[in-house]
Coordinates of C-alpha atoms in Angstrom, one line a residue:
M865 CA -96.3 -45.9 67.3
D866 CA -97.3 -48.4 65.1
N867 CA -101.2 -47.8 66.3
F868 CA -100.7 -44.0 65.5
F869 CA -99.5 -44.9 62.0
Y870 CA -102.2 -47.2 61.4
L871 CA -104.4 -44.1 62.2
I872 CA -102.8 -41.7 60.5
F873 CA -103.5 -43.6 57.0
R874 CA -106.4 -45.2 57.6
K875 CA -107.7 -41.7 58.5
C876 CA -106.2 -40.3 55.2
E877 CA -108.0 -42.7 53.2
L878 CA -111.4 -41.8 54.9
I879 CA -111.0 -38.4 53.9
E880 CA -109.9 -38.8 50.5
N881 CA -113.1 -40.6 49.8
D882 CA -115.5 -37.3 50.6
D883 CA -118.2 -36.6 48.4
E884 CA -117.8 -33.8 45.9
K885 CA -119.3 -31.3 48.5
G886 CA -116.3 -32.1 50.9
T887 CA -118.9 -33.7 53.4
P888 CA -117.1 -36.4 55.2
K889 CA -118.8 -39.7 55.1
K890 CA -119.3 -40.1 58.9
K891 CA -119.5 -37.6 61.4
T892 CA -116.3 -36.6 62.7
P893 CA -114.8 -33.4 64.7
R894 CA -113.4 -32.5 61.6
K895 CA -117.1 -32.1 60.5
V896 CA -118.5 -30.4 63.6
Y897 CA -115.4 -27.8 63.7
R898 CA -115.2 -27.0 60.3
N899 CA -119.2 -25.9 60.4
R900 CA -118.9 -24.0 63.3
F901 CA -115.7 -22.2 63.4
F902 CA -113.6 -22.5 60.3
P903 CA -114.1 -19.9 57.8
S904 CA -114.5 -21.4 54.1
R905 CA -115.1 -20.0 50.7
K906 CA -118.9 -21.1 50.4
P907 CA -120.9 -18.3 50.0
R908 CA -124.6 -18.3 51.4
N909 CA -127.7 -16.6 52.2
T910 CA -127.4 -13.9 54.8
N911 CA -130.7 -12.4 54.8
S912 CA -132.7 -12.7 58.2
K913 CA -135.8 -11.1 57.2
G914 CA -139.3 -13.1 56.6
S915 CA -140.5 -16.2 57.3
C916 CA -137.8 -18.6 55.7
F917 CA -135.2 -17.4 58.4
A918 CA -137.7 -17.6 61.2
L919 CA -138.7 -21.2 59.9
R920 CA -134.8 -22.4 59.2
N921 CA -134.0 -21.5 62.8
R922 CA -136.7 -23.1 64.6
R923 CA -136.4 -26.8 65.0
P924 CA -139.1 -27.5 67.6
F925 CA -138.7 -31.5 67.0
Y926 CA -136.4 -34.0 65.7
Q927 CA -136.8 -35.8 62.4
P928 CA -135.7 -39.4 61.6
G929 CA -131.8 -39.3 61.7
D930 CA -131.4 -36.0 63.4
N931 CA -128.3 -35.5 65.7
P932 CA -129.0 -34.3 69.0
A933 CA -130.0 -30.5 69.3
A934 CA -130.7 -28.0 72.0
L935 CA -134.2 -27.4 72.9
T936 CA -135.5 -30.0 70.5
L937 CA -138.1 -32.7 71.5
K938 CA -138.9 -36.4 70.3
P939 CA -142.4 -35.8 68.6
D940 CA -143.4 -39.5 69.3
S941 CA -142.1 -39.8 73.0
F942 CA -141.6 -37.9 76.3
E943 CA -138.3 -36.9 77.5
P944 CA -137.0 -38.1 80.7
D945 CA -138.3 -35.3 83.1
E946 CA -141.6 -35.4 81.2
V947 CA -141.8 -39.4 81.8
A948 CA -141.3 -38.3 85.8
H949 CA -144.0 -35.5 85.8
Y950 CA -146.9 -37.6 83.9
Q951 CA -146.0 -40.9 85.4
S952 CA -149.3 -40.9 87.5
F953 CA -151.5 -40.6 84.4
P954 CA -152.5 -43.9 82.8
P955 CA -151.0 -44.6 79.2
A956 CA -154.1 -43.7 77.1
A957 CA -154.1 -40.2 79.1
Q958 CA -150.1 -40.1 78.3
R959 CA -150.6 -40.2 74.7
L960 CA -153.2 -37.4 75.0
I961 CA -151.2 -35.3 76.8
L962 CA -148.1 -36.2 74.2
A963 CA -150.4 -34.8 71.6
V964 CA -151.2 -31.8 73.6
R965 CA -147.4 -30.8 74.4
N966 CA -146.6 -31.3 70.6
L967 CA -149.6 -28.5 69.5
V968 CA -148.4 -26.4 72.3
V969 CA -144.9 -26.4 71.1
S970 CA -145.8 -25.9 67.5
M971 CA -147.7 -22.6 68.5
W972 CA -144.9 -21.3 70.1
S973 CA -142.7 -22.2 67.5
I974 CA -144.8 -20.3 64.8
S975 CA -145.4 -17.3 67.2
P976 CA -142.8 -17.0 69.8
T977 CA -143.9 -13.1 70.1
I978 CA -147.4 -14.3 71.7
L979 CA -148.3 -16.2 74.9
V980 CA -149.4 -19.8 75.0
T981 CA -152.4 -19.7 76.8
P982 CA -155.1 -22.9 77.5
E983 CA -157.5 -20.5 75.6
S984 CA -155.4 -20.0 72.3
C985 CA -154.7 -23.6 72.4
M986 CA -158.3 -24.8 72.6
Q987 CA -159.0 -22.5 69.3
N988 CA -156.8 -25.0 67.6
A989 CA -157.6 -28.1 69.3
I990 CA -159.4 -30.8 66.8
I991 CA -161.1 -33.1 69.0
R992 CA -164.9 -34.7 69.6
G993 CA -166.5 -36.3 72.3
Y994 CA -166.9 -35.9 76.1
I995 CA -162.9 -35.8 76.5
R996 CA -162.7 -32.2 75.0
A997 CA -164.1 -31.1 78.5
A998 CA -160.9 -32.1 80.1
L999 CA -158.4 -30.2 77.4
P1000 CA -158.5 -27.1 79.2
E1001 CA -156.9 -28.7 82.3
L1002 CA -154.4 -30.8 80.5
F1003 CA -153.3 -27.7 78.5
N1004 CA -153.0 -25.8 81.6
L1005 CA -150.7 -28.7 83.3
V1006 CA -148.4 -28.9 80.1
I1007 CA -148.0 -25.4 79.4
E1008 CA -147.1 -24.9 83.0
F1009 CA -144.4 -27.5 83.2
L1010 CA -143.1 -26.4 79.7
T1011 CA -142.9 -22.9 80.8
I1012 CA -141.1 -23.6 84.1
K1013 CA -138.6 -26.0 81.6
G1014 CA -138.1 -22.5 79.8
I1015 CA -139.1 -24.4 76.4
I1016 CA -141.9 -22.0 75.9
N1017 CA -143.3 -18.4 77.1
F1018 CA -139.7 -17.2 78.0
G1019 CA -138.5 -13.4 77.4
I1020 CA -140.1 -10.3 76.6
F1021 CA -144.1 -9.6 77.1
E1022 CA -145.6 -6.8 78.3
D1023 CA -149.0 -7.8 78.3
I1024 CA -149.0 -10.6 81.3
K1025 CA -152.1 -9.7 83.2
R1026 CA -151.1 -12.4 85.8
P1027 CA -148.2 -14.5 86.7
L1028 CA -147.2 -17.5 84.3
V1029 CA -146.7 -20.1 87.3
L1030 CA -148.0 -18.2 90.8
K1031 CA -151.4 -17.9 89.7
N1032 CA -153.3 -18.7 92.8
V1033 CA -150.5 -17.6 95.2
P1034 CA -151.2 -13.8 97.2
Q1035 CA -148.6 -11.2 96.4
K1036 CA -147.6 -11.3 100.2
E1037 CA -146.9 -14.9 99.9
R1038 CA -144.8 -14.9 97.3
E1039 CA -141.0 -15.7 97.7
T1040 CA -138.6 -12.8 97.4
I1041 CA -135.2 -14.1 95.1
V1042 CA -132.2 -12.1 94.9
V1043 CA -130.4 -12.5 91.7
I1044 CA -126.6 -11.7 92.2
G1045 CA -125.1 -10.3 88.8
A1046 CA -126.9 -8.1 85.9
G1047 CA -125.3 -9.9 83.1
P1048 CA -126.9 -11.8 80.3
A1049 CA -127.4 -14.9 82.7
G1050 CA -128.6 -13.1 85.7
I1051 CA -130.8 -10.8 83.7
S1052 CA -132.5 -13.3 82.1
T1053 CA -133.0 -15.4 85.2
A1054 CA -134.4 -12.3 87.1
R1055 CA -136.8 -11.8 84.3
Q1056 CA -138.1 -15.5 84.1
L1057 CA -138.4 -15.6 87.6
H1058 CA -140.4 -11.9 87.7
N1059 CA -142.5 -13.6 84.6
F1060 CA -143.4 -16.4 87.0
G1061 CA -144.6 -14.4 89.5
F1062 CA -141.7 -14.0 92.4
N1063 CA -140.4 -11.2 93.8
V1064 CA -137.0 -10.3 92.3
K1065 CA -134.0 -8.2 93.0
V1066 CA -131.0 -7.9 91.4
L1067 CA -127.5 -6.8 92.7
E1068 CA -125.1 -5.6 90.2
A1069 CA -121.3 -4.6 91.2
R1070 CA -121.1 -2.2 88.2
N1071 CA -123.3 1.1 87.3
R1072 CA -125.0 -0.8 84.2
I1073 CA -126.4 -3.9 83.3
G1074 CA -125.1 -6.4 80.7
G1075 CA -121.7 -7.8 82.5
R1076 CA -119.4 -8.5 79.4
V1077 CA -122.2 -7.5 77.2
H1078 CA -121.2 -4.1 76.4
D1079 CA -121.9 -1.9 73.5
V1080 CA -119.9 1.5 72.6
W1081 CA -120.3 4.1 69.9
A1082 CA -123.5 5.4 68.4
P1083 CA -125.1 3.4 66.5
R1084 CA -123.7 0.4 68.9
V1085 CA -120.9 -1.7 68.2
A1086 CA -120.2 -4.2 70.6
A1087 CA -116.8 -4.3 72.6
G1088 CA -118.0 -7.5 74.6
A1089 CA -120.4 -10.6 73.1
M1090 CA -121.7 -10.2 69.4
V1091 CA -122.0 -13.2 67.9
I1092 CA -124.7 -15.8 68.1
N1093 CA -123.0 -19.2 67.7
G1094 CA -126.4 -21.4 66.4
C1095 CA -129.5 -19.3 65.7
Q1096 CA -131.5 -22.6 65.7
N1097 CA -133.8 -22.6 68.9
N1098 CA -131.4 -19.8 70.2
P1099 CA -133.3 -18.1 73.3
I1100 CA -131.4 -14.5 72.1
I1101 CA -133.0 -15.0 68.3
T1102 CA -136.1 -15.5 70.0
M1103 CA -135.9 -12.5 72.1
S1104 CA -134.8 -10.4 69.1
R1105 CA -137.9 -11.7 67.3
Q1106 CA -140.0 -10.4 70.3
I1107 CA -138.5 -6.7 69.8
Y1108 CA -138.6 -6.9 66.3
H1109 CA -134.8 -6.4 65.7
D1110 CA -133.1 -8.2 62.6
V1111 CA -129.9 -10.1 62.9
H1112 CA -127.4 -10.2 60.6
I1113 CA -126.4 -14.1 59.3
L1114 CA -122.6 -14.3 58.8
G1115 CA -121.6 -16.2 55.6
S1116 CA -119.2 -18.8 55.5
Q1117 CA -117.2 -16.9 52.8
C1118 CA -113.4 -16.0 54.0
D1119 CA -111.2 -14.9 51.5
L1120 CA -107.2 -15.1 52.9
F1121 CA -104.8 -12.3 51.5
V1122 CA -101.1 -12.4 52.1
K1123 CA -99.8 -8.9 51.3
S1124 CA -102.3 -7.5 48.6
E1125 CA -103.0 -10.9 46.8
S1126 CA -105.6 -13.4 47.5
I1127 CA -104.3 -16.7 48.1
A1128 CA -105.0 -19.7 45.7
R1129 CA -107.5 -21.6 46.5
G1130 CA -105.3 -25.0 46.1
P1131 CA -103.3 -24.5 49.1
D1132 CA -105.8 -23.1 51.3
I1133 CA -108.1 -26.4 50.7
R1134 CA -105.0 -28.5 51.1
M1135 CA -104.1 -27.2 54.4
E1136 CA -107.7 -27.3 55.7
H1137 CA -108.0 -30.7 54.8
H1138 CA -104.7 -31.5 56.4
F1139 CA -105.6 -29.6 59.5
N1140 CA -109.0 -31.4 59.9
T1141 CA -107.6 -35.0 59.1
I1142 CA -105.0 -34.1 62.0
L1143 CA -108.4 -33.5 64.5
D1144 CA -109.8 -36.7 63.1
I1145 CA -106.7 -38.8 64.1
L1146 CA -106.5 -37.2 67.2
S1147 CA -110.3 -38.4 67.8
D1148 CA -109.4 -42.0 67.5
W1149 CA -106.0 -41.6 69.3
R1150 CA -107.3 -40.6 72.5
L1151 CA -109.8 -43.6 73.1
D1152 CA -107.3 -45.5 74.4
K1153 CA -105.0 -42.8 76.3
K1154 CA -105.5 -42.5 80.1
E1155 CA -102.6 -39.7 80.2
D1156 CA -103.3 -36.3 79.1
I1157 CA -100.9 -34.1 77.3
P1158 CA -101.7 -30.5 75.9
L1159 CA -103.6 -30.3 72.7
I1160 CA -101.1 -28.4 70.6
D1161 CA -98.5 -30.8 71.7
A1162 CA -100.9 -33.7 70.4
I1163 CA -101.5 -31.5 67.1
N1164 CA -97.7 -31.2 66.7
L1165 CA -97.5 -35.2 67.1
A1166 CA -99.9 -35.9 64.6
H1167 CA -98.5 -33.4 61.8
K1168 CA -94.8 -34.5 62.5
E1169 CA -95.7 -38.3 62.0
Y1170 CA -98.1 -37.7 59.2
V1171 CA -95.3 -35.9 57.2
S1172 CA -92.8 -38.4 58.4
Q1173 CA -94.9 -41.3 57.0
S1174 CA -96.5 -39.8 54.2
H1175 CA -93.3 -38.1 52.8
E1176 CA -95.8 -34.9 52.1
R1177 CA -93.7 -31.5 52.4
Y1178 CA -95.3 -28.2 53.1
S1179 CA -94.1 -24.8 51.9
K1180 CA -93.6 -21.7 54.5
M1181 CA -97.0 -20.3 53.0
E1182 CA -98.9 -23.6 53.9
M1183 CA -97.5 -24.0 57.0
K1184 CA -98.7 -20.1 57.8
L1185 CA -102.3 -21.5 56.5
L1186 CA -102.0 -24.3 59.0
D1187 CA -101.0 -21.8 61.8
F1188 CA -104.2 -19.7 60.6
H1189 CA -106.6 -22.9 61.5
I1190 CA -104.8 -23.3 65.0
N1191 CA -105.5 -19.7 65.6
N1192 CA -109.1 -20.3 64.7
L1193 CA -108.9 -23.1 67.4
E1194 CA -107.3 -21.2 70.1
Y1195 CA -110.4 -18.8 69.4
A1196 CA -112.8 -21.5 69.7
C1197 CA -111.3 -22.8 73.1
G1198 CA -110.6 -19.3 74.4
A1199 CA -107.6 -20.0 75.4
S1200 CA -104.1 -21.3 74.3
L1201 CA -103.8 -24.9 73.2
A1202 CA -100.8 -25.3 75.4
S1203 CA -103.4 -25.2 78.2
V1204 CA -106.2 -27.4 76.5
S1205 CA -106.9 -30.7 76.9
A1206 CA -106.0 -33.0 74.1
L1207 CA -108.6 -35.7 75.5
N1208 CA -111.6 -33.1 76.2
W1209 CA -110.9 -30.4 74.5
D1210 CA -114.1 -30.9 72.4
Q1211 CA -116.1 -32.5 75.4
N1212 CA -119.0 -29.8 75.1
E1213 CA -120.0 -31.8 71.4
R1214 CA -120.8 -34.6 74.0
F1215 CA -124.2 -32.6 74.7
P1216 CA -127.1 -30.9 72.2
Q1217 CA -125.5 -27.6 70.6
F1218 CA -127.4 -24.8 69.0
G1219 CA -127.3 -25.6 65.6
G1220 CA -128.2 -23.5 62.1
D1221 CA -126.7 -20.0 61.2
H1222 CA -124.3 -18.0 63.1
A1223 CA -125.4 -14.5 63.4
I1224 CA -124.9 -10.8 64.8
V1225 CA -127.4 -8.9 66.3
T1226 CA -127.3 -5.9 64.2
H1227 CA -128.6 -3.5 66.9
G1228 CA -126.3 -4.8 69.9
F1229 CA -127.1 -7.2 72.7
S1230 CA -127.6 -4.2 74.8
D1231 CA -130.9 -3.5 73.2
V1232 CA -132.2 -7.0 74.2
L1233 CA -131.0 -7.0 77.5
E1234 CA -132.5 -3.8 78.3
E1235 CA -135.8 -4.7 77.2
V1236 CA -135.5 -7.6 79.1
S1237 CA -134.5 -5.9 82.3
K1238 CA -137.5 -3.1 82.1
P1239 CA -139.6 -4.3 84.8
L1240 CA -136.8 -5.6 87.1
N1241 CA -135.7 -4.0 90.5
I1242 CA -132.0 -3.6 89.9
L1243 CA -129.8 -2.2 92.4
F1244 CA -126.5 -1.0 90.9
E1245 CA -123.2 -0.7 92.4
K1246 CA -123.6 -3.4 95.1
P1247 CA -121.0 -5.8 94.9
V1248 CA -121.4 -8.8 97.0
A1249 CA -119.2 -10.0 99.7
K1250 CA -120.9 -12.7 101.7
I1251 CA -123.9 -15.1 101.3
D1252 CA -125.4 -16.6 104.5
H1253 CA -127.7 -19.7 103.9
S1254 CA -127.0 -21.1 107.3
G1255 CA -131.0 -20.3 108.4
E1256 CA -134.8 -20.0 106.9
K1257 CA -133.7 -16.8 105.5
V1258 CA -130.7 -15.9 103.0
I1259 CA -128.6 -13.2 104.3
V1260 CA -126.8 -11.4 101.2
E1261 CA -124.1 -8.6 102.5
T1262 CA -122.4 -6.0 100.0
T1263 CA -118.8 -4.9 100.6
S1264 CA -120.3 -1.8 102.3
G1265 CA -122.0 -3.9 105.1
E1266 CA -125.4 -3.5 103.5
K1267 CA -127.4 -6.9 104.6
I1268 CA -130.4 -7.9 101.9
E1269 CA -132.9 -10.3 103.3
S1270 CA -134.4 -13.3 100.5
D1271 CA -135.9 -16.4 100.8
R1272 CA -133.5 -17.6 97.7
C1273 CA -130.2 -16.5 96.2
V1274 CA -129.2 -17.0 92.7
V1275 CA -125.6 -16.2 91.9
T1276 CA -124.7 -15.6 88.4
I1277 CA -121.3 -13.9 88.7
P1278 CA -118.6 -15.0 86.3
I1279 CA -116.9 -18.3 86.7
A1280 CA -113.4 -16.5 86.9
L1281 CA -114.8 -14.5 89.9
M1282 CA -115.9 -17.7 91.5
K1283 CA -112.3 -19.4 91.3
K1284 CA -111.1 -16.3 93.0
K1285 CA -113.7 -16.7 95.9
T1286 CA -114.8 -13.1 95.7
I1287 CA -117.9 -14.2 97.6
S1288 CA -117.7 -16.3 100.8
F1289 CA -120.6 -18.5 101.8
T1290 CA -121.7 -19.6 105.3
P1291 CA -121.9 -22.4 105.6
D1292 CA -119.3 -23.0 102.9
L1293 CA -120.1 -24.7 99.7
S1294 CA -119.4 -28.6 99.6
P1295 CA -116.0 -29.7 98.3
R1296 CA -117.5 -31.2 95.1
K1297 CA -119.1 -27.8 94.1
W1298 CA -115.7 -26.5 94.8
R1299 CA -113.9 -29.1 92.5
A1300 CA -116.8 -28.5 89.8
V1301 CA -115.9 -24.4 89.8
E1302 CA -112.2 -25.3 89.8
N1303 CA -112.4 -28.0 86.8
I1304 CA -114.2 -25.7 84.5
G1305 CA -112.1 -23.4 82.4
A1306 CA -112.9 -19.9 81.8
G1307 CA -111.6 -18.7 78.5
L1308 CA -110.1 -15.3 77.2
I1309 CA -110.4 -13.3 74.1
E1310 CA -109.9 -9.8 73.6
K1311 CA -111.1 -7.4 70.8
C1312 CA -110.1 -4.8 68.6
L1313 CA -112.4 -2.3 67.0
L1314 CA -111.4 0.2 64.5
R1315 CA -113.8 2.8 62.8
F1316 CA -113.6 3.9 59.1
D1317 CA -115.0 6.9 56.9
S1318 CA -115.1 4.5 54.0
K1319 CA -115.7 0.7 53.6
W1320 CA -112.6 0.8 51.6
W1321 CA -112.3 -3.3 52.1
S1322 CA -115.6 -3.8 49.9
Y1323 CA -113.9 -4.5 46.9
K1324 CA -111.4 -6.9 48.0
I1325 CA -113.5 -9.3 49.9
G1326 CA -117.0 -9.4 47.5
G1327 CA -119.6 -8.6 50.2
A1328 CA -118.3 -11.4 53.0
D1329 CA -118.8 -11.0 56.4
F1330 CA -114.8 -11.6 57.2
F1331 CA -111.4 -11.9 55.6
G1332 CA -108.1 -13.0 57.0
S1333 CA -104.5 -12.1 56.5
I1334 CA -101.3 -14.6 56.5
S1335 CA -98.0 -13.2 57.5
V1336 CA -95.4 -15.1 55.4
S1337 CA -92.3 -13.6 58.0
G1338 CA -90.7 -16.0 60.4
S1339 CA -90.1 -19.8 60.3
D1340 CA -91.6 -22.4 58.4
S1341 CA -90.5 -24.9 60.9
G1342 CA -94.5 -25.8 61.2
V1343 CA -96.8 -25.5 64.1
D1344 CA -94.5 -25.4 66.7
A1345 CA -92.8 -22.4 65.7
D1346 CA -93.3 -19.4 67.9
D1347 CA -91.8 -15.9 67.6
E1348 CA -92.6 -13.9 71.0
H1349 CA -91.5 -10.9 69.8
D1350 CA -93.5 -11.1 66.5
T1351 CA -96.5 -9.1 66.6
S1352 CA -97.6 -9.2 62.7
G1353 CA -99.9 -12.8 63.7
I1354 CA -102.2 -10.7 66.7
F1355 CA -104.6 -9.9 64.2
N1356 CA -105.3 -12.3 61.3
V1357 CA -109.2 -12.4 61.0
F1358 CA -111.1 -9.0 60.6
Y1359 CA -115.0 -9.0 61.0
D1360 CA -117.0 -6.3 58.8
I1361 CA -119.6 -5.2 61.6
P1362 CA -123.1 -4.3 60.3
C1363 CA -124.1 -0.7 61.7
P1364 CA -127.5 0.1 60.5
E1365 CA -128.0 3.9 60.0
S1366 CA -124.5 4.7 60.3
D1367 CA -122.0 6.9 58.6
H1368 CA -119.1 4.9 59.9
F1369 CA -117.7 1.5 59.0
T1370 CA -116.2 -0.7 61.5
L1371 CA -114.0 -3.9 61.4
M1372 CA -113.3 -6.0 64.3
S1373 CA -110.3 -8.4 65.1
I1374 CA -110.0 -10.7 67.9
A1375 CA -106.8 -11.8 69.9
A1376 CA -107.0 -15.3 71.6
G1377 CA -104.5 -17.9 72.9
A1378 CA -100.9 -17.6 72.8
S1379 CA -101.3 -14.0 71.4
L1380 CA -102.8 -12.7 74.4
E1381 CA -99.3 -12.4 76.2
I1382 CA -98.3 -10.1 73.6
Y1383 CA -101.8 -8.3 73.3
H1384 CA -101.6 -6.9 77.0
S1385 CA -98.1 -6.0 77.2
M1386 CA -99.0 -3.2 74.2
S1387 CA -100.9 0.0 74.6
D1388 CA -104.2 0.9 72.8
A1389 CA -102.3 2.9 70.3
Q1390 CA -99.8 0.2 69.8
L1391 CA -102.8 -2.2 69.2
V1392 CA -104.0 0.1 66.5
S1393 CA -101.1 0.3 64.9
S1394 CA -100.4 -3.2 64.8
A1395 CA -103.6 -3.8 63.4
M1396 CA -103.4 -1.4 60.6
A1397 CA -100.2 -2.7 59.7
T1398 CA -101.4 -6.0 58.9
L1399 CA -104.4 -4.4 56.8
Q1400 CA -102.1 -2.2 55.1
G1401 CA -100.1 -5.2 54.0
M1402 CA -103.3 -6.6 52.2
G1403 CA -102.7 -3.6 49.6
Q1404 CA -101.2 0.1 49.0
I1405 CA -105.0 1.4 50.1
L1406 CA -105.5 5.0 51.5
F1407 CA -107.3 4.5 54.9
C1408 CA -109.7 7.3 55.9
V1409 CA -109.7 6.5 59.7

């Protein structure tokens, strides 16, 4: 354990040397997860209208020193797939192609509601000499490549006069592609293939589109997916702009309450500091570890060793604050930390992420999906049982025995259904693919929506987008405390959901991780009663439900 002690105190020294804004002096999991998931008390601008929001959340090119980001390109060099695609061109031509690519991407970034075409690019190309005669062909080459890659020209357009890719292929000769599943992945895939010029059919088991995106009530409130984690270069933001729908930018202020009183800032900051220190300790602790353990066990180990070596003591309230941060980490992982790997819990951070603001689509995701699906041929109540891809054609068979023939098939059903093998394949998928399916975790969270006639909580939270409740009941033994009969901690964060043009006001809370077992054992009436009890514990308030 000597190495573990060393890591604890070396990390504590690092954290104590943070700057005045609380930013670590080096990039650590603490910084990433604090910014992406953990509420703080710092307010920020929540205005999503105007050019400032659009520019802030468009990042087509890297700046010096930037960290990897999704759908962001290097302005001075090709990406690996571009190198392979343009390798037949001489160096001088490649430099010109790079300049052409940068212009095309810039035009799309400025106006994603307008298709980028060779004609529109030529109007912005300033170049003299005979080389200008070759520009239309180069623009066409670059635009087609970036369109296929999904960098530009995706989403909702009503004025596509000719296919974006299969321009010179007669309609009868174009391939037919069947897409299984009409959730966000299936609908967006089908629309992209439709825009390319393919003949597309979508098979959906339910009688509606959306999958786990499901808006209820009027105006719409999301019973399913709702939050956009990272607006920067995010296609959902682009498509919302294409149909002129605003999004509500989530602020970072989150006041925590115990009973009717706001928790003092000192203990809150202290325990957030301690929790982030634990994450930093674990990031180094796992470097020389080969045997995995559950993440909650690793957190317990780090916490207990820290207390043992530092002689710090925490009150019952402070331990509840630590539990609050652990619950938020369970929400981020979509699972109990007892089933999350201590070695690989944040492995997604190794890949480029969508950065920038977090937001809620105020008119609901369903509006976006309905616009995306308008030109598509969607067949509802067609659950698929078998896919035969042994011949030249792919034969898709539904549970009712209906067979649909296509040239290709794209399966977009949830990973949980793939794990259950609800669809059989002939020939079967390779062992390597099945291992990949088994190794992908499928998280689960549940939501509780409460509608009120008045926004009684606004004076408590001062216009913040969410607030939290801390229960002081139960043991103060630390992060490993667990009372399976205590329902008071199921809902600890409440989101103030924006509902434009509504006379009703909505709070939403999420259950995740270890609390899901309790959640699923309760009726809807019991869940509402539990959520209301938590809210009523924050103050003596007259509720108007």
